[in-house]
Coordinates of C-alpha atoms in Angstrom, one line a residue:
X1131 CA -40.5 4.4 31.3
X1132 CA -39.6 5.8 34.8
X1133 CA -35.8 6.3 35.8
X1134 CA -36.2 7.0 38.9
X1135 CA -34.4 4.5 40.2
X1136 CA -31.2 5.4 39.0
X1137 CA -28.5 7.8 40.5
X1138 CA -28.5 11.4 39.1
X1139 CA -25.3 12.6 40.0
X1140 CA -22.5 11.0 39.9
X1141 CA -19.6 12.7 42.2
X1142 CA -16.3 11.5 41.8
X1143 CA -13.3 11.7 43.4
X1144 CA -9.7 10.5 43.2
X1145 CA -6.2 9.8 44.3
X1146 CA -2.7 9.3 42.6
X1147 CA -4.8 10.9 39.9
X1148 CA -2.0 10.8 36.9
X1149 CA -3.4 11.2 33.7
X1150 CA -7.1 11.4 35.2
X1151 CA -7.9 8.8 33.1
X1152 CA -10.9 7.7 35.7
X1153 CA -12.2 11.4 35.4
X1154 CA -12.0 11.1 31.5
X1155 CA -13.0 8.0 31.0
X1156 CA -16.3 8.4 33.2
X1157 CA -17.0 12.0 31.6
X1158 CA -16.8 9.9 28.2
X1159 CA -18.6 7.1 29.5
X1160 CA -21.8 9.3 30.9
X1161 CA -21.6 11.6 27.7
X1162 CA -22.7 8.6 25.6
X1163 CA -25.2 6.9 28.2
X1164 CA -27.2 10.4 28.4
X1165 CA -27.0 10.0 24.3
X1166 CA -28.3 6.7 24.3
X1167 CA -30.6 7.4 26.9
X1168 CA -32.2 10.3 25.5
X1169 CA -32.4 8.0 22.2
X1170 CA -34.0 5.3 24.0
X1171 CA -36.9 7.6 25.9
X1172 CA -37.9 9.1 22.1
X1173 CA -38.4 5.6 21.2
X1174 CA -40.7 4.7 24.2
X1175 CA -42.4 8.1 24.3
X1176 CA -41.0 8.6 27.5
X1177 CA -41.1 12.3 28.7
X1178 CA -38.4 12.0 31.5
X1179 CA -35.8 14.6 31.4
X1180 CA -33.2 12.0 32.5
X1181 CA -29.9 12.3 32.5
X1182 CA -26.5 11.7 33.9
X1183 CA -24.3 14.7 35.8
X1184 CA -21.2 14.4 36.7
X1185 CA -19.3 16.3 39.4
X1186 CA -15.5 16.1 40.3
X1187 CA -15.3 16.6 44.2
X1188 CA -11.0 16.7 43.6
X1189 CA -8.1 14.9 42.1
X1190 CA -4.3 14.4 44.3
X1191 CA -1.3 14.0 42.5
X1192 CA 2.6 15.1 43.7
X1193 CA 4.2 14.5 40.9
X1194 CA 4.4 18.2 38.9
X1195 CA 4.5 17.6 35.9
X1196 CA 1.6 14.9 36.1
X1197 CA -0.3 18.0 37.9
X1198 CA 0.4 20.4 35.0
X1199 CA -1.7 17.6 32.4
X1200 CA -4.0 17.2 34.7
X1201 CA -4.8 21.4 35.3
X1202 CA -4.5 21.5 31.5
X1203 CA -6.5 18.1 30.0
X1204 CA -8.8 17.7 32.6
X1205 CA -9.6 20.4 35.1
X1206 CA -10.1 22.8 32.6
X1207 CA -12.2 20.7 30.0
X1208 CA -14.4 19.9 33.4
X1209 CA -14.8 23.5 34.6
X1210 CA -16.8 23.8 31.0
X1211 CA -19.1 21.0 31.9
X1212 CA -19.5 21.5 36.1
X1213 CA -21.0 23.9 38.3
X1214 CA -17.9 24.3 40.8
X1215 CA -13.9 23.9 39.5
X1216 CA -12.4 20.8 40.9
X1217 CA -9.7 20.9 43.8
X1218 CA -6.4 19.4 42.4
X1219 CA -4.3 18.4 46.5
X1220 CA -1.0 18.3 45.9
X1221 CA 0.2 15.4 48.4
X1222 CA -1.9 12.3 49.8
X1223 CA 0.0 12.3 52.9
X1224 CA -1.0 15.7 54.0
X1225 CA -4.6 15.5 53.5
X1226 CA -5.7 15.2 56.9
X1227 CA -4.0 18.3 58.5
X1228 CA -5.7 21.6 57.3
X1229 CA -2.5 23.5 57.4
X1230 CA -0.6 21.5 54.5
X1231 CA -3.3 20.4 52.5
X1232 CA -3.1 22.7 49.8
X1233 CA -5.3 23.0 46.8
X1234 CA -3.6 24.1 43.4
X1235 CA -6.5 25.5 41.7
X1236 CA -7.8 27.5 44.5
X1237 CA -4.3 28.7 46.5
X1238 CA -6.0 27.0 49.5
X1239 CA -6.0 24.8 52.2
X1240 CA -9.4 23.5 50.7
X1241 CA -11.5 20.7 52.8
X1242 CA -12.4 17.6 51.2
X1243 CA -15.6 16.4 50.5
X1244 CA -16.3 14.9 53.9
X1245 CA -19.3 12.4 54.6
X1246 CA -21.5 14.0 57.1
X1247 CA -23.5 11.2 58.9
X1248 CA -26.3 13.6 60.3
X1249 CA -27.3 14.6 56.8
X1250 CA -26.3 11.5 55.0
X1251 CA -26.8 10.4 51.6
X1252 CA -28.3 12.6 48.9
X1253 CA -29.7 10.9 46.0
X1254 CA -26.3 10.3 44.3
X1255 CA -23.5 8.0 43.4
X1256 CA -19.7 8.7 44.6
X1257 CA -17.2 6.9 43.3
X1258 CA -13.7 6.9 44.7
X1259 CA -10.3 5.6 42.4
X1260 CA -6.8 5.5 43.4
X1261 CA -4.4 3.5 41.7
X1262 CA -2.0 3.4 45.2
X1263 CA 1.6 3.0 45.2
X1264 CA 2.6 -0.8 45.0
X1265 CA 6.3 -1.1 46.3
X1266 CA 5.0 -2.8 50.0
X1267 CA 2.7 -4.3 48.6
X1268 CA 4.9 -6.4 45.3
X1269 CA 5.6 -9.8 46.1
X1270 CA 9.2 -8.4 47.0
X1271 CA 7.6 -7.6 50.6
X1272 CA 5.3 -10.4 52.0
X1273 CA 5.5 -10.4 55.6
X1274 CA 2.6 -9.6 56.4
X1275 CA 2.2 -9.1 60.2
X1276 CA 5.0 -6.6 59.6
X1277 CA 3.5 -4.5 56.7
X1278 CA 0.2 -4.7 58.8
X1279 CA 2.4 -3.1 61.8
X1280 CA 3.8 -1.1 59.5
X1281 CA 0.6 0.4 58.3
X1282 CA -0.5 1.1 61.9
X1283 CA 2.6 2.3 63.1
X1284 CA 2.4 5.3 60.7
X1285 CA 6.0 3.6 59.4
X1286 CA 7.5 6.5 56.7
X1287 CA 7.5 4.6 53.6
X1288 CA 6.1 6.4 50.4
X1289 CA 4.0 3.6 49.5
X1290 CA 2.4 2.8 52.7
X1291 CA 1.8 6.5 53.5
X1292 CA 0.0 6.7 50.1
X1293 CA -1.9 3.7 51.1
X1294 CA -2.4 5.3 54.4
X1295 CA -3.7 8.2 52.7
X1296 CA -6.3 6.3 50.3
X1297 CA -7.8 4.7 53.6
X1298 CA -8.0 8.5 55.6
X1299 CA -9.9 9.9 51.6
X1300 CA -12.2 6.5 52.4
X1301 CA -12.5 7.1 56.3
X1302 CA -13.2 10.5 56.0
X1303 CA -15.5 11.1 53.0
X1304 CA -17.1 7.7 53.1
X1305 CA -17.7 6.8 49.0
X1306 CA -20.5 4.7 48.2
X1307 CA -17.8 3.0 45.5
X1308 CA -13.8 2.8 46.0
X1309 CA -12.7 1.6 43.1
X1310 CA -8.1 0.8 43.4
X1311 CA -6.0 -1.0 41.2
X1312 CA -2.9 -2.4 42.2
X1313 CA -0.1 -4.5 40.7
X1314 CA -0.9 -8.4 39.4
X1315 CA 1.9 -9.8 41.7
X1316 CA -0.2 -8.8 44.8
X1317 CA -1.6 -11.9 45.4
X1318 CA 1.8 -13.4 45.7
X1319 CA 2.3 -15.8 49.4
X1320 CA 5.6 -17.8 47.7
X1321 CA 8.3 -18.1 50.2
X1322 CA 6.2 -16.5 53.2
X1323 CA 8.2 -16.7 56.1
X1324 CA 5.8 -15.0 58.3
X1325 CA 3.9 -18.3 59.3
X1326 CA 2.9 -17.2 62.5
X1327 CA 0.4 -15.1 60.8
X1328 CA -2.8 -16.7 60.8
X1329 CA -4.7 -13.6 59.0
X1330 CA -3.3 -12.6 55.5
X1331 CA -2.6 -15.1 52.8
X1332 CA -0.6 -12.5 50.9
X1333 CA -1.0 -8.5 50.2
X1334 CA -3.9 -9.0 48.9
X1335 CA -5.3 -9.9 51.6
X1336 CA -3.9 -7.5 53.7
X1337 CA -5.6 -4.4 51.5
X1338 CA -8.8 -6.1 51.5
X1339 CA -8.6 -6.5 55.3
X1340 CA -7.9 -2.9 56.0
X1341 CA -10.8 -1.7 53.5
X1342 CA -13.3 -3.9 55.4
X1343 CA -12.6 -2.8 58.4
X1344 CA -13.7 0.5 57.0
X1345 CA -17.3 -0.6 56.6
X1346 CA -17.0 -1.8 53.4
X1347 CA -17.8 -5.2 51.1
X1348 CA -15.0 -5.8 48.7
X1349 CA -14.2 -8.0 46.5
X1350 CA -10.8 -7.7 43.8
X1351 CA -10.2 -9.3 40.2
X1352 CA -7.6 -9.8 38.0
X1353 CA -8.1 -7.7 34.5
X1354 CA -6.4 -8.3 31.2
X1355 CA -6.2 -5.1 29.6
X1356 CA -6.1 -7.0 26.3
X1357 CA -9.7 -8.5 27.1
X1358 CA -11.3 -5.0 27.5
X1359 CA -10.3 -3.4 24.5
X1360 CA -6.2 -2.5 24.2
X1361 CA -3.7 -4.6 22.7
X1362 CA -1.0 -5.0 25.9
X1363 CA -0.1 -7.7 28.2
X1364 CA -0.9 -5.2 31.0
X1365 CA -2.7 -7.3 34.0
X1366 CA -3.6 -5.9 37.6
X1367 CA -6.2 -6.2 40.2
X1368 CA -9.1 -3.9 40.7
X1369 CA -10.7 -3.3 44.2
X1370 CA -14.8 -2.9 44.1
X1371 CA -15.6 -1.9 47.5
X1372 CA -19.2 -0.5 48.2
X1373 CA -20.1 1.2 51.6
X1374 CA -22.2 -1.4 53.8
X1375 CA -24.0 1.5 55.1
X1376 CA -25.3 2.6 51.7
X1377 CA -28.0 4.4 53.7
X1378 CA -31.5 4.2 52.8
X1379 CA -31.3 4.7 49.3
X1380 CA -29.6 1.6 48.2
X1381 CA -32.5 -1.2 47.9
X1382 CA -29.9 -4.0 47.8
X1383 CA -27.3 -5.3 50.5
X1384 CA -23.4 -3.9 49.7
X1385 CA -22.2 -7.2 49.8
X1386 CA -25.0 -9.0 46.9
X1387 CA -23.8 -5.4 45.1
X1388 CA -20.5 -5.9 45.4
X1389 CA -20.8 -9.3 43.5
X1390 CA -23.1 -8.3 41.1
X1391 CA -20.9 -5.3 39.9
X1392 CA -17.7 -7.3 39.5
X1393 CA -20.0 -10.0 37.7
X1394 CA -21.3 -7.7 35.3
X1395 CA -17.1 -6.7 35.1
X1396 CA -15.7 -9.9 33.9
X1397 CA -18.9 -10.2 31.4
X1398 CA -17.9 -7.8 29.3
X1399 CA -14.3 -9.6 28.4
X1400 CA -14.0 -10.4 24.5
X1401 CA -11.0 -10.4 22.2
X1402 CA -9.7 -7.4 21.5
X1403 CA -10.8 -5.6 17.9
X1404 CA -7.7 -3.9 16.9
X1405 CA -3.7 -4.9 16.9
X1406 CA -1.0 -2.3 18.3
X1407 CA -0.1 -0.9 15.5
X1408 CA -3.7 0.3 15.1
X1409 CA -2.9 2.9 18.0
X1410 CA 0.5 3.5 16.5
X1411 CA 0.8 7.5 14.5
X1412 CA 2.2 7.0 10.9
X1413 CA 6.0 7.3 10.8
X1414 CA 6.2 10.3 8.7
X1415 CA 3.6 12.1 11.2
X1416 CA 4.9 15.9 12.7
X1417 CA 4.8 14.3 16.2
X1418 CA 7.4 11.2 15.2
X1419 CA 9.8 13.3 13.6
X1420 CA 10.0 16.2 16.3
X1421 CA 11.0 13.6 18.8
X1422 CA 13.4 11.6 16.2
X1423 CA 15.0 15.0 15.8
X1424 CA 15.2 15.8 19.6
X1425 CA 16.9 12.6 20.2
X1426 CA 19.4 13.1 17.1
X1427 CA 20.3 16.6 18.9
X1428 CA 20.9 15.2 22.0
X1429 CA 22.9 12.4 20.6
X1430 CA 24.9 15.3 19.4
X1431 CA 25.3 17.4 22.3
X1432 CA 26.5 14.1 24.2
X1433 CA 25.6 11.9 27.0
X1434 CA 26.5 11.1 30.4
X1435 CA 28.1 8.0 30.5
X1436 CA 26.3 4.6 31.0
X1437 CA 27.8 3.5 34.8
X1438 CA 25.9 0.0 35.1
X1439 CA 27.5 -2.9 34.2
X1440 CA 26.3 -4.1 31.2
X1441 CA 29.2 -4.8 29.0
X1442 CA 30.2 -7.8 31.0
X1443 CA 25.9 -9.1 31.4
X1444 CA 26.3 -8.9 27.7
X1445 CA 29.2 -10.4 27.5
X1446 CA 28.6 -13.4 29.3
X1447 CA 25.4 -13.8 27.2
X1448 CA 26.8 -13.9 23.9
X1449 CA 28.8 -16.6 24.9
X1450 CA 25.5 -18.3 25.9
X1451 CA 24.1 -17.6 22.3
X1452 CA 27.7 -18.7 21.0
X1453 CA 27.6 -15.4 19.2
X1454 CA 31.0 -12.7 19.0
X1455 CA 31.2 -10.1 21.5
X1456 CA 31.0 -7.2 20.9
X1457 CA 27.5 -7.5 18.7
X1458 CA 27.4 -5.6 15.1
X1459 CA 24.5 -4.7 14.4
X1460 CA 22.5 -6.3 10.9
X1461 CA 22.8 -3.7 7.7
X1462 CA 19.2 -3.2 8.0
X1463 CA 19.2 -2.1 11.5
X1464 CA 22.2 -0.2 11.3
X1465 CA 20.6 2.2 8.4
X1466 CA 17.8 3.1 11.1
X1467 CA 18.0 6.8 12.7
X1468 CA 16.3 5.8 15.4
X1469 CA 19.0 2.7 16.0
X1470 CA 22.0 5.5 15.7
X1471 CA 20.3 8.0 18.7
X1472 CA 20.0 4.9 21.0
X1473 CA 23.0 4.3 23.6
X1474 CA 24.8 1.5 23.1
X1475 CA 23.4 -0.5 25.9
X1476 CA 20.0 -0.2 24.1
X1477 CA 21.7 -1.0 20.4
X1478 CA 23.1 -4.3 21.5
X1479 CA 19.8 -5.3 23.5
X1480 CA 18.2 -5.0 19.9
X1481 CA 21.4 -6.9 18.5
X1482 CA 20.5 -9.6 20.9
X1483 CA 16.6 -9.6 19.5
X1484 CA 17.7 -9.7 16.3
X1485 CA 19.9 -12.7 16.9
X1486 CA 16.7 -14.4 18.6
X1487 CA 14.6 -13.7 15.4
X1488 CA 16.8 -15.2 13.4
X1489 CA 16.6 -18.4 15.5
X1490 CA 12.8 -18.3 15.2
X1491 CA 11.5 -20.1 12.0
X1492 CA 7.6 -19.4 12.4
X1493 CA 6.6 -15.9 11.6
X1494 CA 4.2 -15.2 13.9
X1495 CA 6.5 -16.3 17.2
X1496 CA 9.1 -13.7 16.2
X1497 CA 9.3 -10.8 18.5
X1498 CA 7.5 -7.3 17.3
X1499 CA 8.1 -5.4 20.3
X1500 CA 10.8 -5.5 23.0
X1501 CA 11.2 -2.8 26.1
X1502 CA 14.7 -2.0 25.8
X1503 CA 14.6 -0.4 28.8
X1504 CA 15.6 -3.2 30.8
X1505 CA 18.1 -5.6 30.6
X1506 CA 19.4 -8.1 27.7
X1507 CA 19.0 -10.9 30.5
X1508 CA 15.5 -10.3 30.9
X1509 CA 13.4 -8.4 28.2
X1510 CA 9.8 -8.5 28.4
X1511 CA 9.1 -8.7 24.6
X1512 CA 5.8 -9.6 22.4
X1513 CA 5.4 -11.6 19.3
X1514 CA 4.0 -10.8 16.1
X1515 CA 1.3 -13.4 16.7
X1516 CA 0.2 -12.3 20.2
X1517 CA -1.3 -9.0 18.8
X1518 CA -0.1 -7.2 22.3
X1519 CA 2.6 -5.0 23.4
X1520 CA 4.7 -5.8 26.5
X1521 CA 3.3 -4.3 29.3
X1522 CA 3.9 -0.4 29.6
X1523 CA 5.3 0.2 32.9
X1524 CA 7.4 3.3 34.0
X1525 CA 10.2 4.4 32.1
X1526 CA 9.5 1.9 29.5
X1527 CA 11.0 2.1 26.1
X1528 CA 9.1 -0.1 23.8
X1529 CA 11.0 -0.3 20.2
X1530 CA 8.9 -1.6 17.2
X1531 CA 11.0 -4.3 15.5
X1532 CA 9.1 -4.1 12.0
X1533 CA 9.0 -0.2 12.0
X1534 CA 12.7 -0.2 13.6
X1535 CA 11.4 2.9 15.6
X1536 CA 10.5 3.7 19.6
X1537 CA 6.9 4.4 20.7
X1538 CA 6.3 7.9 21.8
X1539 CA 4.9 8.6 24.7
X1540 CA 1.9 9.8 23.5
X1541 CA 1.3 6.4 21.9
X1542 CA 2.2 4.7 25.2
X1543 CA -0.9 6.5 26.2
X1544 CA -3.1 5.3 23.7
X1545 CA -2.3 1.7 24.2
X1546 CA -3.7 2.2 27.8
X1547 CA -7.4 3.5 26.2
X1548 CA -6.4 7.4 26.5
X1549 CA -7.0 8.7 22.8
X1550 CA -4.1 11.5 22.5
X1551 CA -6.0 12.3 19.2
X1552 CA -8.6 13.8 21.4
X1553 CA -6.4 16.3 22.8
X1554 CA -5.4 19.7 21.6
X1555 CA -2.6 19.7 19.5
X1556 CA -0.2 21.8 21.7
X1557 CA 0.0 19.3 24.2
X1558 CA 4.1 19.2 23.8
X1559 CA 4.1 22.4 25.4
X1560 CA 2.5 20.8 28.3
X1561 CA 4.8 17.6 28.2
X1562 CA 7.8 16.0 26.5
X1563 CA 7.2 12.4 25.2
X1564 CA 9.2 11.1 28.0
X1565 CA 7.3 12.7 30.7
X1566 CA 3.9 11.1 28.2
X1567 CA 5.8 8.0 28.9
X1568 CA 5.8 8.0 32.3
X1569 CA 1.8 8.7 32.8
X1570 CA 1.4 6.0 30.8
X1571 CA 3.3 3.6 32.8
X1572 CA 1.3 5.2 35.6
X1573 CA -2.1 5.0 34.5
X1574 CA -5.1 3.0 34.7
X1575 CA -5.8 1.1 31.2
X1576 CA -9.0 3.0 30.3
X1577 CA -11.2 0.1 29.5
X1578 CA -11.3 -1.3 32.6
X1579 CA -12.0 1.6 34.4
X1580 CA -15.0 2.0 32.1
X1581 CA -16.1 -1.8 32.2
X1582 CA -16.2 -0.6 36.4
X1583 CA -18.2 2.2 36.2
X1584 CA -20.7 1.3 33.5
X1585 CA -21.2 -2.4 35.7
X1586 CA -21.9 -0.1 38.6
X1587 CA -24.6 2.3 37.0
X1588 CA -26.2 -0.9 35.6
X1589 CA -26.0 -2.8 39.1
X1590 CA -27.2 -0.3 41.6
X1591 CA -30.7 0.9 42.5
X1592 CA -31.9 3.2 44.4
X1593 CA -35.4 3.0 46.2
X1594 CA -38.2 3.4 43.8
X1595 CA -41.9 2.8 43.4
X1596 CA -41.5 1.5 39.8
X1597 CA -42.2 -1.8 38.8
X1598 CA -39.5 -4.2 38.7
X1599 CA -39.7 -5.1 35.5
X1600 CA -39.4 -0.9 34.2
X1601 CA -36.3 -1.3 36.2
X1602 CA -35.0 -4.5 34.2
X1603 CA -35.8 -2.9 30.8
X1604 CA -33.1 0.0 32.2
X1605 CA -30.3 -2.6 33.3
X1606 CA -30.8 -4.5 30.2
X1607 CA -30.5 -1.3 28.2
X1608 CA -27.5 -0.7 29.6
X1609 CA -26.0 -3.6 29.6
X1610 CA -26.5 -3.9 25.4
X1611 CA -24.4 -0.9 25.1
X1612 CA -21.6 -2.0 27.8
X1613 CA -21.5 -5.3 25.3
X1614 CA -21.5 -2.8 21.8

């Protein structure tokens, strides 16, 4: 059977690049397609060498320590797979002035992989992924005539310069696929008082608007990381954009693509196999008790001293639960280690669960996990019978009722689809749990970034003299395995 028709390359590219969790998770993706692949032409006596490369154009990230994981998880485990070393940029902003946009890997103001229209296309698939700063675009800020000013104006915001940075990478080096994500709440209009605007309907709208306009067919979907394989209430809208001007190669119109690829995205939803705890490293693991005994010596050493004003929040709500303030905590809790390092905002937050528990006669509606890193008046927390975590977001400190423990970091990670028991095990030397925290609360949940790319190399075709039915076979090959 002829491949043809399919991409062989597959270039990718990214932005706000974290964990480089798209990079990974397309590496690990193509790795078992080619395996598959190569299984399925032995079977059909095909003799076509096919397979799938992949090549990272660059990755941008600011943050330093995020930069360090990246140079050490994923530049250097590519560099043993690609021809050419990957260019890691250091700030979005400054990618479009030569004299600032400085490559870590290289010491150099290194040029992006720019679209050039007089030699066009080659034979290949680019793929694009930023998961953009969301502060403009939260349901906090929704006028929209002035974030669309905003945006032109070159206003200095962090998050709209970021965004203004994801449209220049999209301008300039023209992917066939831009793939974003962006926070759930996006789509919010409630209490728009920017009625004059006869354009937008909310953020949304507005980002779709300004990717269009860039010659592309987009359409966005909300994804439940819990229906693509990881137990968290984590929810957010990917972007599929493909270029209009596909060039000559692409046999189908960008916006039938489009359509077909997110299709092919929301197919592959199903219940998710495993429960939290399934991610979750035994108690007694090395990893576990090195943290538990960081956080008893800094308990030691002392902290600085809680300044918010939580004593009279938590006040006020014990006299809601007509409980005594100040809480004790339950002998059982009390007798945890991990309890005693806590500060006392974050022991009476799980004084305030446990009072709820008790309240709650059905097993499986009592909370499991609680992020104690927000307030008593409004914890995001999970029941035993939901089988999901609380969303991970940044800074969060999820605490395991039933274990009496905090997630690590590393853990965190997991729960988004990046298996830490992949990587080497020195990876504290790279980062502390808290700094694992925070690319977690970053990151793209893996699965869904896979669901993407594996609906796109199933969707697309590129011009071909095979018969339509040889090119079938191939979608519906892959299509099985997106579905195993």
């Amino acid at each position: 059977m002829s491949l043809i028709s399919l991409p062989r390359t597959i270039r990718l590219m990214s932005a706000c690049s974290g964990s480089g969790c798209f990079e990974l998770a397309t590496h690990a993706a193509l790795c078992e397609i080619n395996r598959r692949f190569k299984r399925f032409r032995m079977e059909n006596q095909d003799t076509d060498p096919f397979h799938f490369k992949v090549s990272t154009s660059f990755l941008c990230e600011i943050v330093p320590n995020k930069q360090k994981f990246l140079l050490e998880h994923v530049i250097k485990h590519q560099v043993e797979t690609e021809e050419e070393t990957p260019c890691l940029f250091e700030n979005i902003i400054n990618l479009n002035d030569g004299e600032t946009r400085r490559c870590i890997v290289h010491s150099a103001a290194c040029e992006l992989d720019r679209f050039d229209p007089k030699k066009g296309d080659a034979d290949d698939l680019s793929i694009f992924a930023a998961g953009f700063s969301c502060k403009s675009f939260s349901k906090m800020n929704i006028n929209f005539t002035e974030l669309r000013t905003a945006l032109a104006d070159q206003k200095e915001c962090s998050s709209l310069a970021t965004f203004r940075g994801v449209l220049h990478i999209v301008r300039e080096c023209r992917p066939r696929i831009v793939l974003l994500e962006n926070v759930d709440s996006i789509d919010s209009s409630v209490g728009q008082s920017d009625s004059s605007d006869k354009e937008a309907k909310s953020n949304l709208q507005v980002v779709l608007t300004q990717i269009s306009e860039l010659g592309y067919s987009c359409r966005a979907e909300k994804l439940k990381a819990s229906e693509y394989g990881v137990p968290q209430r984590r929810t957010r809208y990917y972007f599929v954009c493909v270029r209009q001007n596909g060039g000559s190669a692409l046999s189908e119109p960008a916006d039938l693509l489009v359509e077909r690829i997110m299709d092919r995205v929301l197919s592959l939803r199903r219940e998710c196999r495993h429960n939290p705890d399934y991610f979750l490293l035994p108690d007694s693991h090395g990893l576990v008790q090195i943290e538990l005994n960081r956080r008893v010596s800094k308990k030691k050493d002392g902290e600085a001293k809680d300044k918010a004003a939580w004593p009279e929040q938590h006040s006020a709500l014990a006299e809601k639960y007509g409980v005594q303030w100040p809480l004790q905590p339950s002998k059982e809790l009390a007798s945890s280690v991990w309890y005693d390092v806590l500060p006392d905002r974050e022991k009476e937050v799980l004084c305030f669960v446990n009072i709820m528990n008790e309240r709650i006669t059905n097993v499986d509606d009592k909370i499991q996990y609680v992020d104690i890193s927000q307030s008593a008046t409004r914890l995001p927390t999970s029941t035993r019978g939901s089988q999901v975590t609380p969303t991970i977001l940044p800074g969060s400190k999820l605490w395991h009722v039933g274990r009496k423990r905090l997630l690590l970091g590393t853990e965190l990670m997991a729960l988004q689809g990046l298996p830490m028991t992949e990587f080497p095990e020195n990876i504290l030397t790279t980062l502390s749990q808290k700094q694992c925290a925070d690319l977690a609360g970053n990151m793209f949940a893996v699965p869904c970034v896979m669901a993407v790319v594996m609906s796109a190399l199933s969707t697309l075709r590129f011009e071909t003299y095979s018969e339509e039915e040889e090119l079938d076979a191939v979608a519906s090959s892959m299509q099985k395995w997106c579905k195993s």
